[in-house]
Amino acid sequence: MTDWGHYLSHMRANAPLIQNITNYVAMNVMANALLASGASPAMLHAEEEAGEFAALASALTINIGTLSTDWVRGMIVAAESANENDTPWVLDPVAAGATAFRRETSSALLALKPSVIRGNASEILAVCGEMTKGKGADSADSVTEAEAGARALAASTGGIVAVTGPQDLITDGTRAYRVDNGHAMMPLVTALGCTLNGVIASFIVGKPHLEATTAAIAYYGLAGQLAAETTSAPGSFATAFIDALYTITPDQLSDAARIQES
Amino acid sequence: MTDWGHYLSHMRANAPLIQNITNYVAMNVMANALLASGASPAMLHAEEEAGEFAALASALTINIGTLSTDWVRGMIVAAESANENDTPWVLDPVAAGATAFRRETSSALLALKPSVIRGNASEILAVCGEMTKGKGADSADSVTEAEAGARALAASTGGIVAVTGPQDLITDGTRAYRVDNGHAMMPLVTALGCTLNGVIASFIVGKPHLEATTAAIAYYGLAGQLAAETTSAPGSFATAFIDALYTITPDQLSDAARIQES
Amino acid sequence: MTDWGHYLSHMRANAPLIQNITNYVAMNVMANALLASGASPAMLHAEEEAGEFAALASALTINIGTLSTDWVRGMIVAAESANENDTPWVLDPVAAGATAFRRETSSALLALKPSVIRGNASEILAVCGEMTKGKGADSADSVTEAEAGARALAASTGGIVAVTGPQDLITDGTRAYRVDNGHAMMPLVTALGCTLNGVIASFIVGKPHLEATTAAIAYYGLAGQLAAETTSAPGSFATAFIDALYTITPDQLSDAARIQES
């Protein structure tokens, strides 16, 4: 049986340096979540240095939330540098189907074959080129509806695809895990999806990507469950969530992970 | 007698998609406040997509806090798209009088006739072209001093003008409401004024703008009052404020709104 | 004996307007920390207005955390304007040694002779042109290792250099203070180093820069100590830290400052 807690202890022992090119909404909470989890965050995005820094980082995340043309240039050079250095990287195609600019940017980044793609069901379906009901960053499609697309997408990129929602699905195109950790309060705190990308990036350094991504998502969901035990509104929940990322032990994760291979 | 709580229940029933082109300081708290209130926030600003997205959104907000030339281009196309689609939009002319760049940008946006203009007294006076004592985003003028300017501004744009402060004034140029909800701790948390724009935007969708803006401001002030009942310093107040936006019921708002027509 | 609390009461009595050109991660927490401390923050960075506004501000801070070429232009005009107006300014050379872009930007800003340079040991060593082990914004060098470099740097710029870490060192090149306030939880909250720049800027307005910088760092560290008395994880610690900045009195600072001249 998989020891899911081991992925957390491995990450903390290595305190990986995670470079994040993410949106303005997520930056602060993402840095705090990485510090609380045990990783070392760095936010650098400019074309002038994003590739040079990606060669130093343990892993990279790219998120297209608050997009602009100059940032896209930084994203491309960072992803190319990550690929040249065998550095794993995570793509979050936020609201990928909403505008032409997002569709084009997502395509350009997908062509660089991210190690992990994480999105909600609508975003994953948009990235697959299927019709979708999603408008903004909220999802109008269910994880189950996105499963076939997720498997096909993973098969085509050769990486992992994670569809997050009430139940999460993580697949490499052949095998898949489902995670039932998490809490309904999580979507009421902004940028918690974006922030998860960083935690996934920190877990996959030096570990099999399918299982490490699954462990990261279970750890993150467990933090949501624990935060909901002591709070009942989103402001105090957000604070308790960061606290839980800090206090969860590997043993606690091993005991509480609700993961099934499917 | 107006049922002010109805504006809150109407907003929550519709969960409107609110596009926000706002400053870097406000982004995270604004998204969290909208989620806690019951709306769906989206932050997109680039010229390449801001207009396309505004055609999908239920309402739009524009805030000139951390201004730059490329963002101004996105603001203009978004406001134009909102006007073409009969989508209401809210303008916040932050520190409008402080620099030439702000005066020019405010003028360009005012010419597009925002549905609602919200600012403190100094900002509203600056926008009216009157001499003002304000320096940064803090106000050195009183709401009363700004009343004549606010009424004239509303008459000239054909929209609503809201002057926020210890007492708030909301006018369409002819009629006006005064709101006495709120708490002195609110200006000690950054970006709460900017964040209010999003809440106003969510309330005015499908409702008369003068009353809906008034209801939004009373709801927001009530959240400040409730937060101050359990906290006495700005860090914990900010958390309790988000919690209160989430927990306030329409009935509670109807009971506690301190609104007078004047 | 120095009355360190007097620096806090002087700052609060004047509520100085502090312009901050800082990174996206720090903006919100920095504005909240300045408001809680008693100062008035303003975030403006664009080349079009950064210099014009710096002429109005009481002090300026520049931080190269999330750097890009257009922001560097704003930083330069703001620093030049500050110098022309005898306005003190604080430079934070974040991760100065990590990329060529950072080394060049740091050099250009150093040439403008900041009133105060604040960084961790790795950053100060990088700025001194010495070999360093630092990668991102975290420090791999100790404050002691950086002391000689800090003194030389201060002598060459004619300003103050503050090296922050478990023990802080503040020097004008000749004299130096060491501060033992602070708490180990502080580096687990993102942007607290960046945020300190604003507090330093608010303290040095109209006061001797060496002592005022020292007092600001002791005040800030004391807030960390007080926050750690009631919290034990970084989410709730961050909230309690802002609360402590608000509640600390000048007398409390005078009593609790752990400062030695060395």
PDB file of N, CA and C in Angstrom, chain A residues 24-26 28-29 64-70 95 98-103 135-138 185 187-191 232-239, chain B residues 14-17 24 27-29 31-32 35-36 39-46 48-50 52-53 56 58 70-71 238-240 242-244 246-247:
ATOM      1  N   TYR A  24      -1.870  37.792 -10.343  1.00  0.00           N
ATOM      2  CA  TYR A  24      -1.725  38.761  -9.262  1.00  0.00           C
ATOM      3  C   TYR A  24      -2.582  38.416  -8.043  1.00  0.00           C
ATOM      4  N   VAL A  25      -3.691  37.752  -8.280  1.00  0.00           N
ATOM      5  CA  VAL A  25      -4.596  37.407  -7.184  1.00  0.00           C
ATOM      6  C   VAL A  25      -3.967  36.349  -6.276  1.00  0.00           C
ATOM      7  N   ALA A  26      -3.246  35.421  -6.894  1.00  0.00           N
ATOM      8  CA  ALA A  26      -2.745  34.241  -6.184  1.00  0.00           C
ATOM      9  C   ALA A  26      -1.398  34.437  -5.520  1.00  0.00           C
ATOM     10  N   ASN A  28       0.340  36.186  -3.292  1.00  0.00           N
ATOM     11  CA  ASN A  28       0.625  36.216  -1.872  1.00  0.00           C
ATOM     12  C   ASN A  28       0.205  34.923  -1.186  1.00  0.00           C
ATOM     13  N   VAL A  29      -0.989  34.443  -1.456  1.00  0.00           N
ATOM     14  CA  VAL A  29      -1.453  33.228  -0.779  1.00  0.00           C
ATOM     15  C   VAL A  29      -0.637  32.020  -1.233  1.00  0.00           C
ATOM     16  N   ILE A  64      -2.125  31.141 -16.098  1.00  0.00           N
ATOM     17  CA  ILE A  64      -2.473  32.212 -17.042  1.00  0.00           C
ATOM     18  C   ILE A  64      -3.602  33.115 -16.531  1.00  0.00           C
ATOM     19  N   GLY A  65      -3.787  33.168 -15.224  1.00  0.00           N
ATOM     20  CA  GLY A  65      -4.924  33.915 -14.662  1.00  0.00           C
ATOM     21  C   GLY A  65      -5.056  35.356 -15.112  1.00  0.00           C
ATOM     22  N   THR A  66      -4.080  36.185 -14.784  1.00  0.00           N
ATOM     23  CA  THR A  66      -4.139  37.609 -15.173  1.00  0.00           C
ATOM     24  C   THR A  66      -3.110  37.853 -16.261  1.00  0.00           C
ATOM     25  N   LEU A  67      -3.481  37.460 -17.442  1.00  0.00           N
ATOM     26  CA  LEU A  67      -2.573  37.327 -18.578  1.00  0.00           C
ATOM     27  C   LEU A  67      -2.269  38.664 -19.248  1.00  0.00           C
ATOM     28  N   SER A  68      -1.049  38.790 -19.799  1.00  0.00           N
ATOM     29  CA  SER A  68      -0.742  39.881 -20.730  1.00  0.00           C
ATOM     30  C   SER A  68       0.402  39.411 -21.613  1.00  0.00           C
ATOM     31  N   THR A  69       0.582  40.105 -22.739  1.00  0.00           N
ATOM     32  CA  THR A  69       1.510  39.624 -23.758  1.00  0.00           C
ATOM     33  C   THR A  69       2.939  39.517 -23.242  1.00  0.00           C
ATOM     34  N   ASP A  70       3.384  40.498 -22.447  1.00  0.00           N
ATOM     35  CA  ASP A  70       4.758  40.441 -21.948  1.00  0.00           C
ATOM     36  C   ASP A  70       4.951  39.263 -20.990  1.00  0.00           C
ATOM     37  N   ALA A  95      -9.375  29.580 -16.904  1.00  0.00           N
ATOM     38  CA  ALA A  95     -10.424  30.112 -17.795  1.00  0.00           C
ATOM     39  C   ALA A  95     -10.015  29.975 -19.257  1.00  0.00           C
ATOM     40  N   ALA A  98     -12.252  30.995 -22.225  1.00  0.00           N
ATOM     41  CA  ALA A  98     -13.053  32.221 -22.156  1.00  0.00           C
ATOM     42  C   ALA A  98     -12.785  33.201 -23.293  1.00  0.00           C
ATOM     43  N   THR A  99     -11.534  33.315 -23.740  1.00  0.00           N
ATOM     44  CA  THR A  99     -11.214  34.292 -24.791  1.00  0.00           C
ATOM     45  C   THR A  99     -10.223  33.679 -25.774  1.00  0.00           C
ATOM     46  N   ALA A 100     -10.119  34.292 -26.953  1.00  0.00           N
ATOM     47  CA  ALA A 100      -9.167  33.834 -27.971  1.00  0.00           C
ATOM     48  C   ALA A 100      -7.730  33.907 -27.439  1.00  0.00           C
ATOM     49  N   PHE A 101      -7.424  34.957 -26.708  1.00  0.00           N
ATOM     50  CA  PHE A 101      -6.073  35.146 -26.150  1.00  0.00           C
ATOM     51  C   PHE A 101      -5.706  33.978 -25.235  1.00  0.00           C
ATOM     52  N   ARG A 102      -6.659  33.521 -24.435  1.00  0.00           N
ATOM     53  CA  ARG A 102      -6.409  32.395 -23.541  1.00  0.00           C
ATOM     54  C   ARG A 102      -6.258  31.077 -24.312  1.00  0.00           C
ATOM     55  N   ARG A 103      -7.063  30.909 -25.339  1.00  0.00           N
ATOM     56  CA  ARG A 103      -6.949  29.678 -26.124  1.00  0.00           C
ATOM     57  C   ARG A 103      -5.575  29.607 -26.794  1.00  0.00           C
ATOM     58  N   LYS A 135     -17.360  29.819 -17.723  1.00  0.00           N
ATOM     59  CA  LYS A 135     -17.210  31.215 -18.090  1.00  0.00           C
ATOM     60  C   LYS A 135     -15.918  31.771 -17.494  1.00  0.00           C
ATOM     61  N   GLY A 136     -15.895  32.029 -16.218  1.00  0.00           N
ATOM     62  CA  GLY A 136     -14.679  32.546 -15.600  1.00  0.00           C
ATOM     63  C   GLY A 136     -13.821  31.407 -15.088  1.00  0.00           C
ATOM     64  N   ALA A 137     -13.322  31.570 -13.878  1.00  0.00           N
ATOM     65  CA  ALA A 137     -12.470  30.548 -13.281  1.00  0.00           C
ATOM     66  C   ALA A 137     -13.288  29.487 -12.554  1.00  0.00           C
ATOM     67  N   ASP A 138     -14.593  29.693 -12.460  1.00  0.00           N
ATOM     68  CA  ASP A 138     -15.433  28.686 -11.823  1.00  0.00           C
ATOM     69  C   ASP A 138     -15.824  27.644 -12.852  1.00  0.00           C
ATOM     70  N   MET A 185     -15.854  24.546   1.500  1.00  0.00           N
ATOM     71  CA  MET A 185     -15.474  25.943   1.732  1.00  0.00           C
ATOM     72  C   MET A 185     -14.299  26.375   0.829  1.00  0.00           C
ATOM     73  N   PRO A 187     -13.618  26.426  -2.463  1.00  0.00           N
ATOM     74  CA  PRO A 187     -13.838  27.331  -3.607  1.00  0.00           C
ATOM     75  C   PRO A 187     -14.307  28.726  -3.201  1.00  0.00           C
ATOM     76  N   LEU A 188     -14.621  28.942  -1.936  1.00  0.00           N
ATOM     77  CA  LEU A 188     -15.028  30.278  -1.484  1.00  0.00           C
ATOM     78  C   LEU A 188     -13.836  31.142  -1.082  1.00  0.00           C
ATOM     79  N   VAL A 189     -12.636  30.574  -1.133  1.00  0.00           N
ATOM     80  CA  VAL A 189     -11.413  31.356  -0.914  1.00  0.00           C
ATOM     81  C   VAL A 189     -10.719  31.476  -2.263  1.00  0.00           C
ATOM     82  N   THR A 190     -10.449  32.694  -2.685  1.00  0.00           N
ATOM     83  CA  THR A 190      -9.875  32.881  -4.010  1.00  0.00           C
ATOM     84  C   THR A 190      -8.480  32.294  -4.109  1.00  0.00           C
ATOM     85  N   ALA A 191      -8.149  31.800  -5.272  1.00  0.00           N
ATOM     86  CA  ALA A 191      -6.789  31.396  -5.625  1.00  0.00           C
ATOM     87  C   ALA A 191      -6.322  30.117  -4.942  1.00  0.00           C
ATOM     88  N   SER A 232     -16.134  28.451  10.159  1.00  0.00           N
ATOM     89  CA  SER A 232     -17.356  28.243   9.373  1.00  0.00           C
ATOM     90  C   SER A 232     -17.643  29.385   8.402  1.00  0.00           C
ATOM     91  N   ALA A 233     -16.646  30.231   8.139  1.00  0.00           N
ATOM     92  CA  ALA A 233     -16.810  31.312   7.160  1.00  0.00           C
ATOM     93  C   ALA A 233     -15.456  31.499   6.473  1.00  0.00           C
ATOM     94  N   PRO A 234     -15.462  32.032   5.245  1.00  0.00           N
ATOM     95  CA  PRO A 234     -14.256  31.932   4.412  1.00  0.00           C
ATOM     96  C   PRO A 234     -13.041  32.746   4.865  1.00  0.00           C
ATOM     97  N   GLY A 235     -13.235  33.849   5.600  1.00  0.00           N
ATOM     98  CA  GLY A 235     -12.086  34.627   6.064  1.00  0.00           C
ATOM     99  C   GLY A 235     -11.253  33.845   7.062  1.00  0.00           C
ATOM    100  N   SER A 236     -11.899  33.386   8.105  1.00  0.00           N
ATOM    101  CA  SER A 236     -11.177  32.619   9.126  1.00  0.00           C
ATOM    102  C   SER A 236     -10.770  31.242   8.589  1.00  0.00           C
ATOM    103  N   PHE A 237     -11.558  30.689   7.670  1.00  0.00           N
ATOM    104  CA  PHE A 237     -11.180  29.425   7.041  1.00  0.00           C
ATOM    105  C   PHE A 237      -9.840  29.568   6.310  1.00  0.00           C
ATOM    106  N   ALA A 238      -9.648  30.658   5.584  1.00  0.00           N
ATOM    107  CA  ALA A 238      -8.405  30.848   4.821  1.00  0.00           C
ATOM    108  C   ALA A 238      -7.187  30.861   5.743  1.00  0.00           C
ATOM    109  N   THR A 239      -7.327  31.500   6.895  1.00  0.00           N
ATOM    110  CA  THR A 239      -6.242  31.552   7.870  1.00  0.00           C
ATOM    111  C   THR A 239      -5.963  30.166   8.437  1.00  0.00           C
TER     112      THR A 239
ATOM    113  N   ASN B  14     -28.471  35.239  -8.142  1.00  0.00           N
ATOM    114  CA  ASN B  14     -27.949  35.309  -9.509  1.00  0.00           C
ATOM    115  C   ASN B  14     -26.440  35.075  -9.597  1.00  0.00           C
ATOM    116  N   ALA B  15     -25.728  35.191  -8.482  1.00  0.00           N
ATOM    117  CA  ALA B  15     -24.275  34.993  -8.453  1.00  0.00           C
ATOM    118  C   ALA B  15     -23.600  35.587  -9.691  1.00  0.00           C
ATOM    119  N   PRO B  16     -23.723  36.902  -9.882  1.00  0.00           N
ATOM    120  CA  PRO B  16     -23.241  37.500 -11.121  1.00  0.00           C
ATOM    121  C   PRO B  16     -21.717  37.391 -11.282  1.00  0.00           C
ATOM    122  N   LEU B  17     -21.305  37.269 -12.542  1.00  0.00           N
ATOM    123  CA  LEU B  17     -19.872  37.236 -12.890  1.00  0.00           C
ATOM    124  C   LEU B  17     -19.376  38.672 -12.995  1.00  0.00           C
ATOM    125  N   TYR B  24      -3.130  46.180  -7.899  1.00  0.00           N
ATOM    126  CA  TYR B  24      -2.462  44.984  -7.377  1.00  0.00           C
ATOM    127  C   TYR B  24      -2.706  44.792  -5.877  1.00  0.00           C
ATOM    128  N   MET B  27      -6.508  43.182  -5.434  1.00  0.00           N
ATOM    129  CA  MET B  27      -6.990  42.016  -6.193  1.00  0.00           C
ATOM    130  C   MET B  27      -7.439  40.860  -5.312  1.00  0.00           C
ATOM    131  N   ASN B  28      -6.595  40.457  -4.377  1.00  0.00           N
ATOM    132  CA  ASN B  28      -6.903  39.275  -3.597  1.00  0.00           C
ATOM    133  C   ASN B  28      -8.087  39.509  -2.670  1.00  0.00           C
ATOM    134  N   VAL B  29      -8.069  40.624  -1.946  1.00  0.00           N
ATOM    135  CA  VAL B  29      -9.161  40.864  -0.998  1.00  0.00           C
ATOM    136  C   VAL B  29     -10.473  41.102  -1.734  1.00  0.00           C
ATOM    137  N   ALA B  31     -11.389  39.728  -4.652  1.00  0.00           N
ATOM    138  CA  ALA B  31     -11.901  38.421  -5.082  1.00  0.00           C
ATOM    139  C   ALA B  31     -12.499  37.678  -3.889  1.00  0.00           C
ATOM    140  N   ASN B  32     -11.833  37.725  -2.754  1.00  0.00           N
ATOM    141  CA  ASN B  32     -12.366  37.043  -1.574  1.00  0.00           C
ATOM    142  C   ASN B  32     -13.674  37.663  -1.092  1.00  0.00           C
ATOM    143  N   LEU B  35     -16.472  36.511  -3.476  1.00  0.00           N
ATOM    144  CA  LEU B  35     -16.847  35.118  -3.216  1.00  0.00           C
ATOM    145  C   LEU B  35     -17.632  35.008  -1.907  1.00  0.00           C
ATOM    146  N   ALA B  36     -17.178  35.696  -0.877  1.00  0.00           N
ATOM    147  CA  ALA B  36     -17.870  35.626   0.411  1.00  0.00           C
ATOM    148  C   ALA B  36     -19.278  36.215   0.320  1.00  0.00           C
ATOM    149  N   ALA B  39     -20.981  36.453  -5.097  1.00  0.00           N
ATOM    150  CA  ALA B  39     -20.773  36.714  -6.524  1.00  0.00           C
ATOM    151  C   ALA B  39     -19.587  35.902  -7.039  1.00  0.00           C
ATOM    152  N   SER B  40     -19.332  35.980  -8.345  1.00  0.00           N
ATOM    153  CA  SER B  40     -18.239  35.242  -8.966  1.00  0.00           C
ATOM    154  C   SER B  40     -17.265  36.229  -9.594  1.00  0.00           C
ATOM    155  N   PRO B  41     -16.054  36.377  -9.032  1.00  0.00           N
ATOM    156  CA  PRO B  41     -15.117  37.375  -9.532  1.00  0.00           C
ATOM    157  C   PRO B  41     -14.236  36.832 -10.656  1.00  0.00           C
ATOM    158  N   ALA B  42     -13.830  37.714 -11.554  1.00  0.00           N
ATOM    159  CA  ALA B  42     -12.817  37.377 -12.569  1.00  0.00           C
ATOM    160  C   ALA B  42     -11.939  38.596 -12.764  1.00  0.00           C
ATOM    161  N   MET B  43     -10.622  38.375 -12.743  1.00  0.00           N
ATOM    162  CA  MET B  43      -9.678  39.465 -12.934  1.00  0.00           C
ATOM    163  C   MET B  43      -8.988  39.284 -14.290  1.00  0.00           C
ATOM    164  N   LEU B  44      -9.332  40.141 -15.242  1.00  0.00           N
ATOM    165  CA  LEU B  44      -8.682  40.126 -16.564  1.00  0.00           C
ATOM    166  C   LEU B  44      -8.537  41.572 -16.988  1.00  0.00           C
ATOM    167  N   HIS B  45      -7.374  41.955 -17.476  1.00  0.00           N
ATOM    168  CA  HIS B  45      -7.131  43.366 -17.741  1.00  0.00           C
ATOM    169  C   HIS B  45      -6.526  43.663 -19.100  1.00  0.00           C
ATOM    170  N   ALA B  46      -5.970  42.662 -19.783  1.00  0.00           N
ATOM    171  CA  ALA B  46      -5.166  42.952 -20.971  1.00  0.00           C
ATOM    172  C   ALA B  46      -6.031  43.432 -22.126  1.00  0.00           C
ATOM    173  N   GLU B  48      -5.810  42.710 -25.032  1.00  0.00           N
ATOM    174  CA  GLU B  48      -6.115  41.602 -25.945  1.00  0.00           C
ATOM    175  C   GLU B  48      -7.428  40.905 -25.620  1.00  0.00           C
ATOM    176  N   GLU B  49      -7.895  40.977 -24.391  1.00  0.00           N
ATOM    177  CA  GLU B  49      -9.068  40.183 -24.041  1.00  0.00           C
ATOM    178  C   GLU B  49     -10.078  40.893 -23.142  1.00  0.00           C
ATOM    179  N   ALA B  50      -9.711  42.074 -22.618  1.00  0.00           N
ATOM    180  CA  ALA B  50     -10.580  42.713 -21.618  1.00  0.00           C
ATOM    181  C   ALA B  50     -11.944  43.066 -22.208  1.00  0.00           C
ATOM    182  N   GLU B  52     -13.391  41.540 -24.903  1.00  0.00           N
ATOM    183  CA  GLU B  52     -14.082  40.284 -25.222  1.00  0.00           C
ATOM    184  C   GLU B  52     -14.730  39.699 -23.969  1.00  0.00           C
ATOM    185  N   PHE B  53     -13.997  39.770 -22.853  1.00  0.00           N
ATOM    186  CA  PHE B  53     -14.528  39.204 -21.622  1.00  0.00           C
ATOM    187  C   PHE B  53     -15.662  40.066 -21.051  1.00  0.00           C
ATOM    188  N   LEU B  56     -19.029  39.071 -21.812  1.00  0.00           N
ATOM    189  CA  LEU B  56     -19.554  37.890 -21.121  1.00  0.00           C
ATOM    190  C   LEU B  56     -19.962  38.186 -19.685  1.00  0.00           C
ATOM    191  N   SER B  58     -21.381  39.961 -16.161  1.00  0.00           N
ATOM    192  CA  SER B  58     -22.621  40.602 -15.731  1.00  0.00           C
ATOM    193  C   SER B  58     -22.397  42.076 -15.399  1.00  0.00           C
ATOM    194  N   ASP B  70      -0.282  50.442 -20.343  1.00  0.00           N
ATOM    195  CA  ASP B  70      -0.884  49.256 -20.969  1.00  0.00           C
ATOM    196  C   ASP B  70      -2.208  48.882 -20.293  1.00  0.00           C
ATOM    197  N   TRP B  71      -2.291  49.084 -19.005  1.00  0.00           N
ATOM    198  CA  TRP B  71      -3.550  48.792 -18.310  1.00  0.00           C
ATOM    199  C   TRP B  71      -4.642  49.790 -18.713  1.00  0.00           C
ATOM    200  N   ALA B 238      -9.900  42.389   9.571  1.00  0.00           N
ATOM    201  CA  ALA B 238      -9.991  42.088   8.130  1.00  0.00           C
ATOM    202  C   ALA B 238     -10.543  40.688   7.899  1.00  0.00           C
ATOM    203  N   THR B 239     -10.107  39.747   8.707  1.00  0.00           N
ATOM    204  CA  THR B 239     -10.606  38.375   8.599  1.00  0.00           C
ATOM    205  C   THR B 239     -12.080  38.302   8.978  1.00  0.00           C
ATOM    206  N   ALA B 240     -12.438  38.950  10.078  1.00  0.00           N
ATOM    207  CA  ALA B 240     -13.833  38.931  10.534  1.00  0.00           C
ATOM    208  C   ALA B 240     -14.743  39.652   9.548  1.00  0.00           C
ATOM    209  N   ILE B 242     -14.480  39.647   6.200  1.00  0.00           N
ATOM    210  CA  ILE B 242     -14.813  38.682   5.131  1.00  0.00           C
ATOM    211  C   ILE B 242     -15.835  37.670   5.660  1.00  0.00           C
ATOM    212  N   ASP B 243     -15.632  37.214   6.867  1.00  0.00           N
ATOM    213  CA  ASP B 243     -16.609  36.294   7.473  1.00  0.00           C
ATOM    214  C   ASP B 243     -18.007  36.922   7.518  1.00  0.00           C
ATOM    215  N   ALA B 244     -18.063  38.198   7.888  1.00  0.00           N
ATOM    216  CA  ALA B 244     -19.370  38.861   8.015  1.00  0.00           C
ATOM    217  C   ALA B 244     -20.055  39.016   6.658  1.00  0.00           C
ATOM    218  N   TYR B 246     -20.022  36.986   4.418  1.00  0.00           N
ATOM    219  CA  TYR B 246     -20.563  35.655   4.131  1.00  0.00           C
ATOM    220  C   TYR B 246     -21.790  35.343   4.981  1.00  0.00           C
ATOM    221  N   THR B 247     -21.793  35.791   6.231  1.00  0.00           N
ATOM    222  CA  THR B 247     -22.854  35.358   7.151  1.00  0.00           C
ATOM    223  C   THR B 247     -24.078  36.279   7.176  1.00  0.00           C
TER     224      THR B 247
END
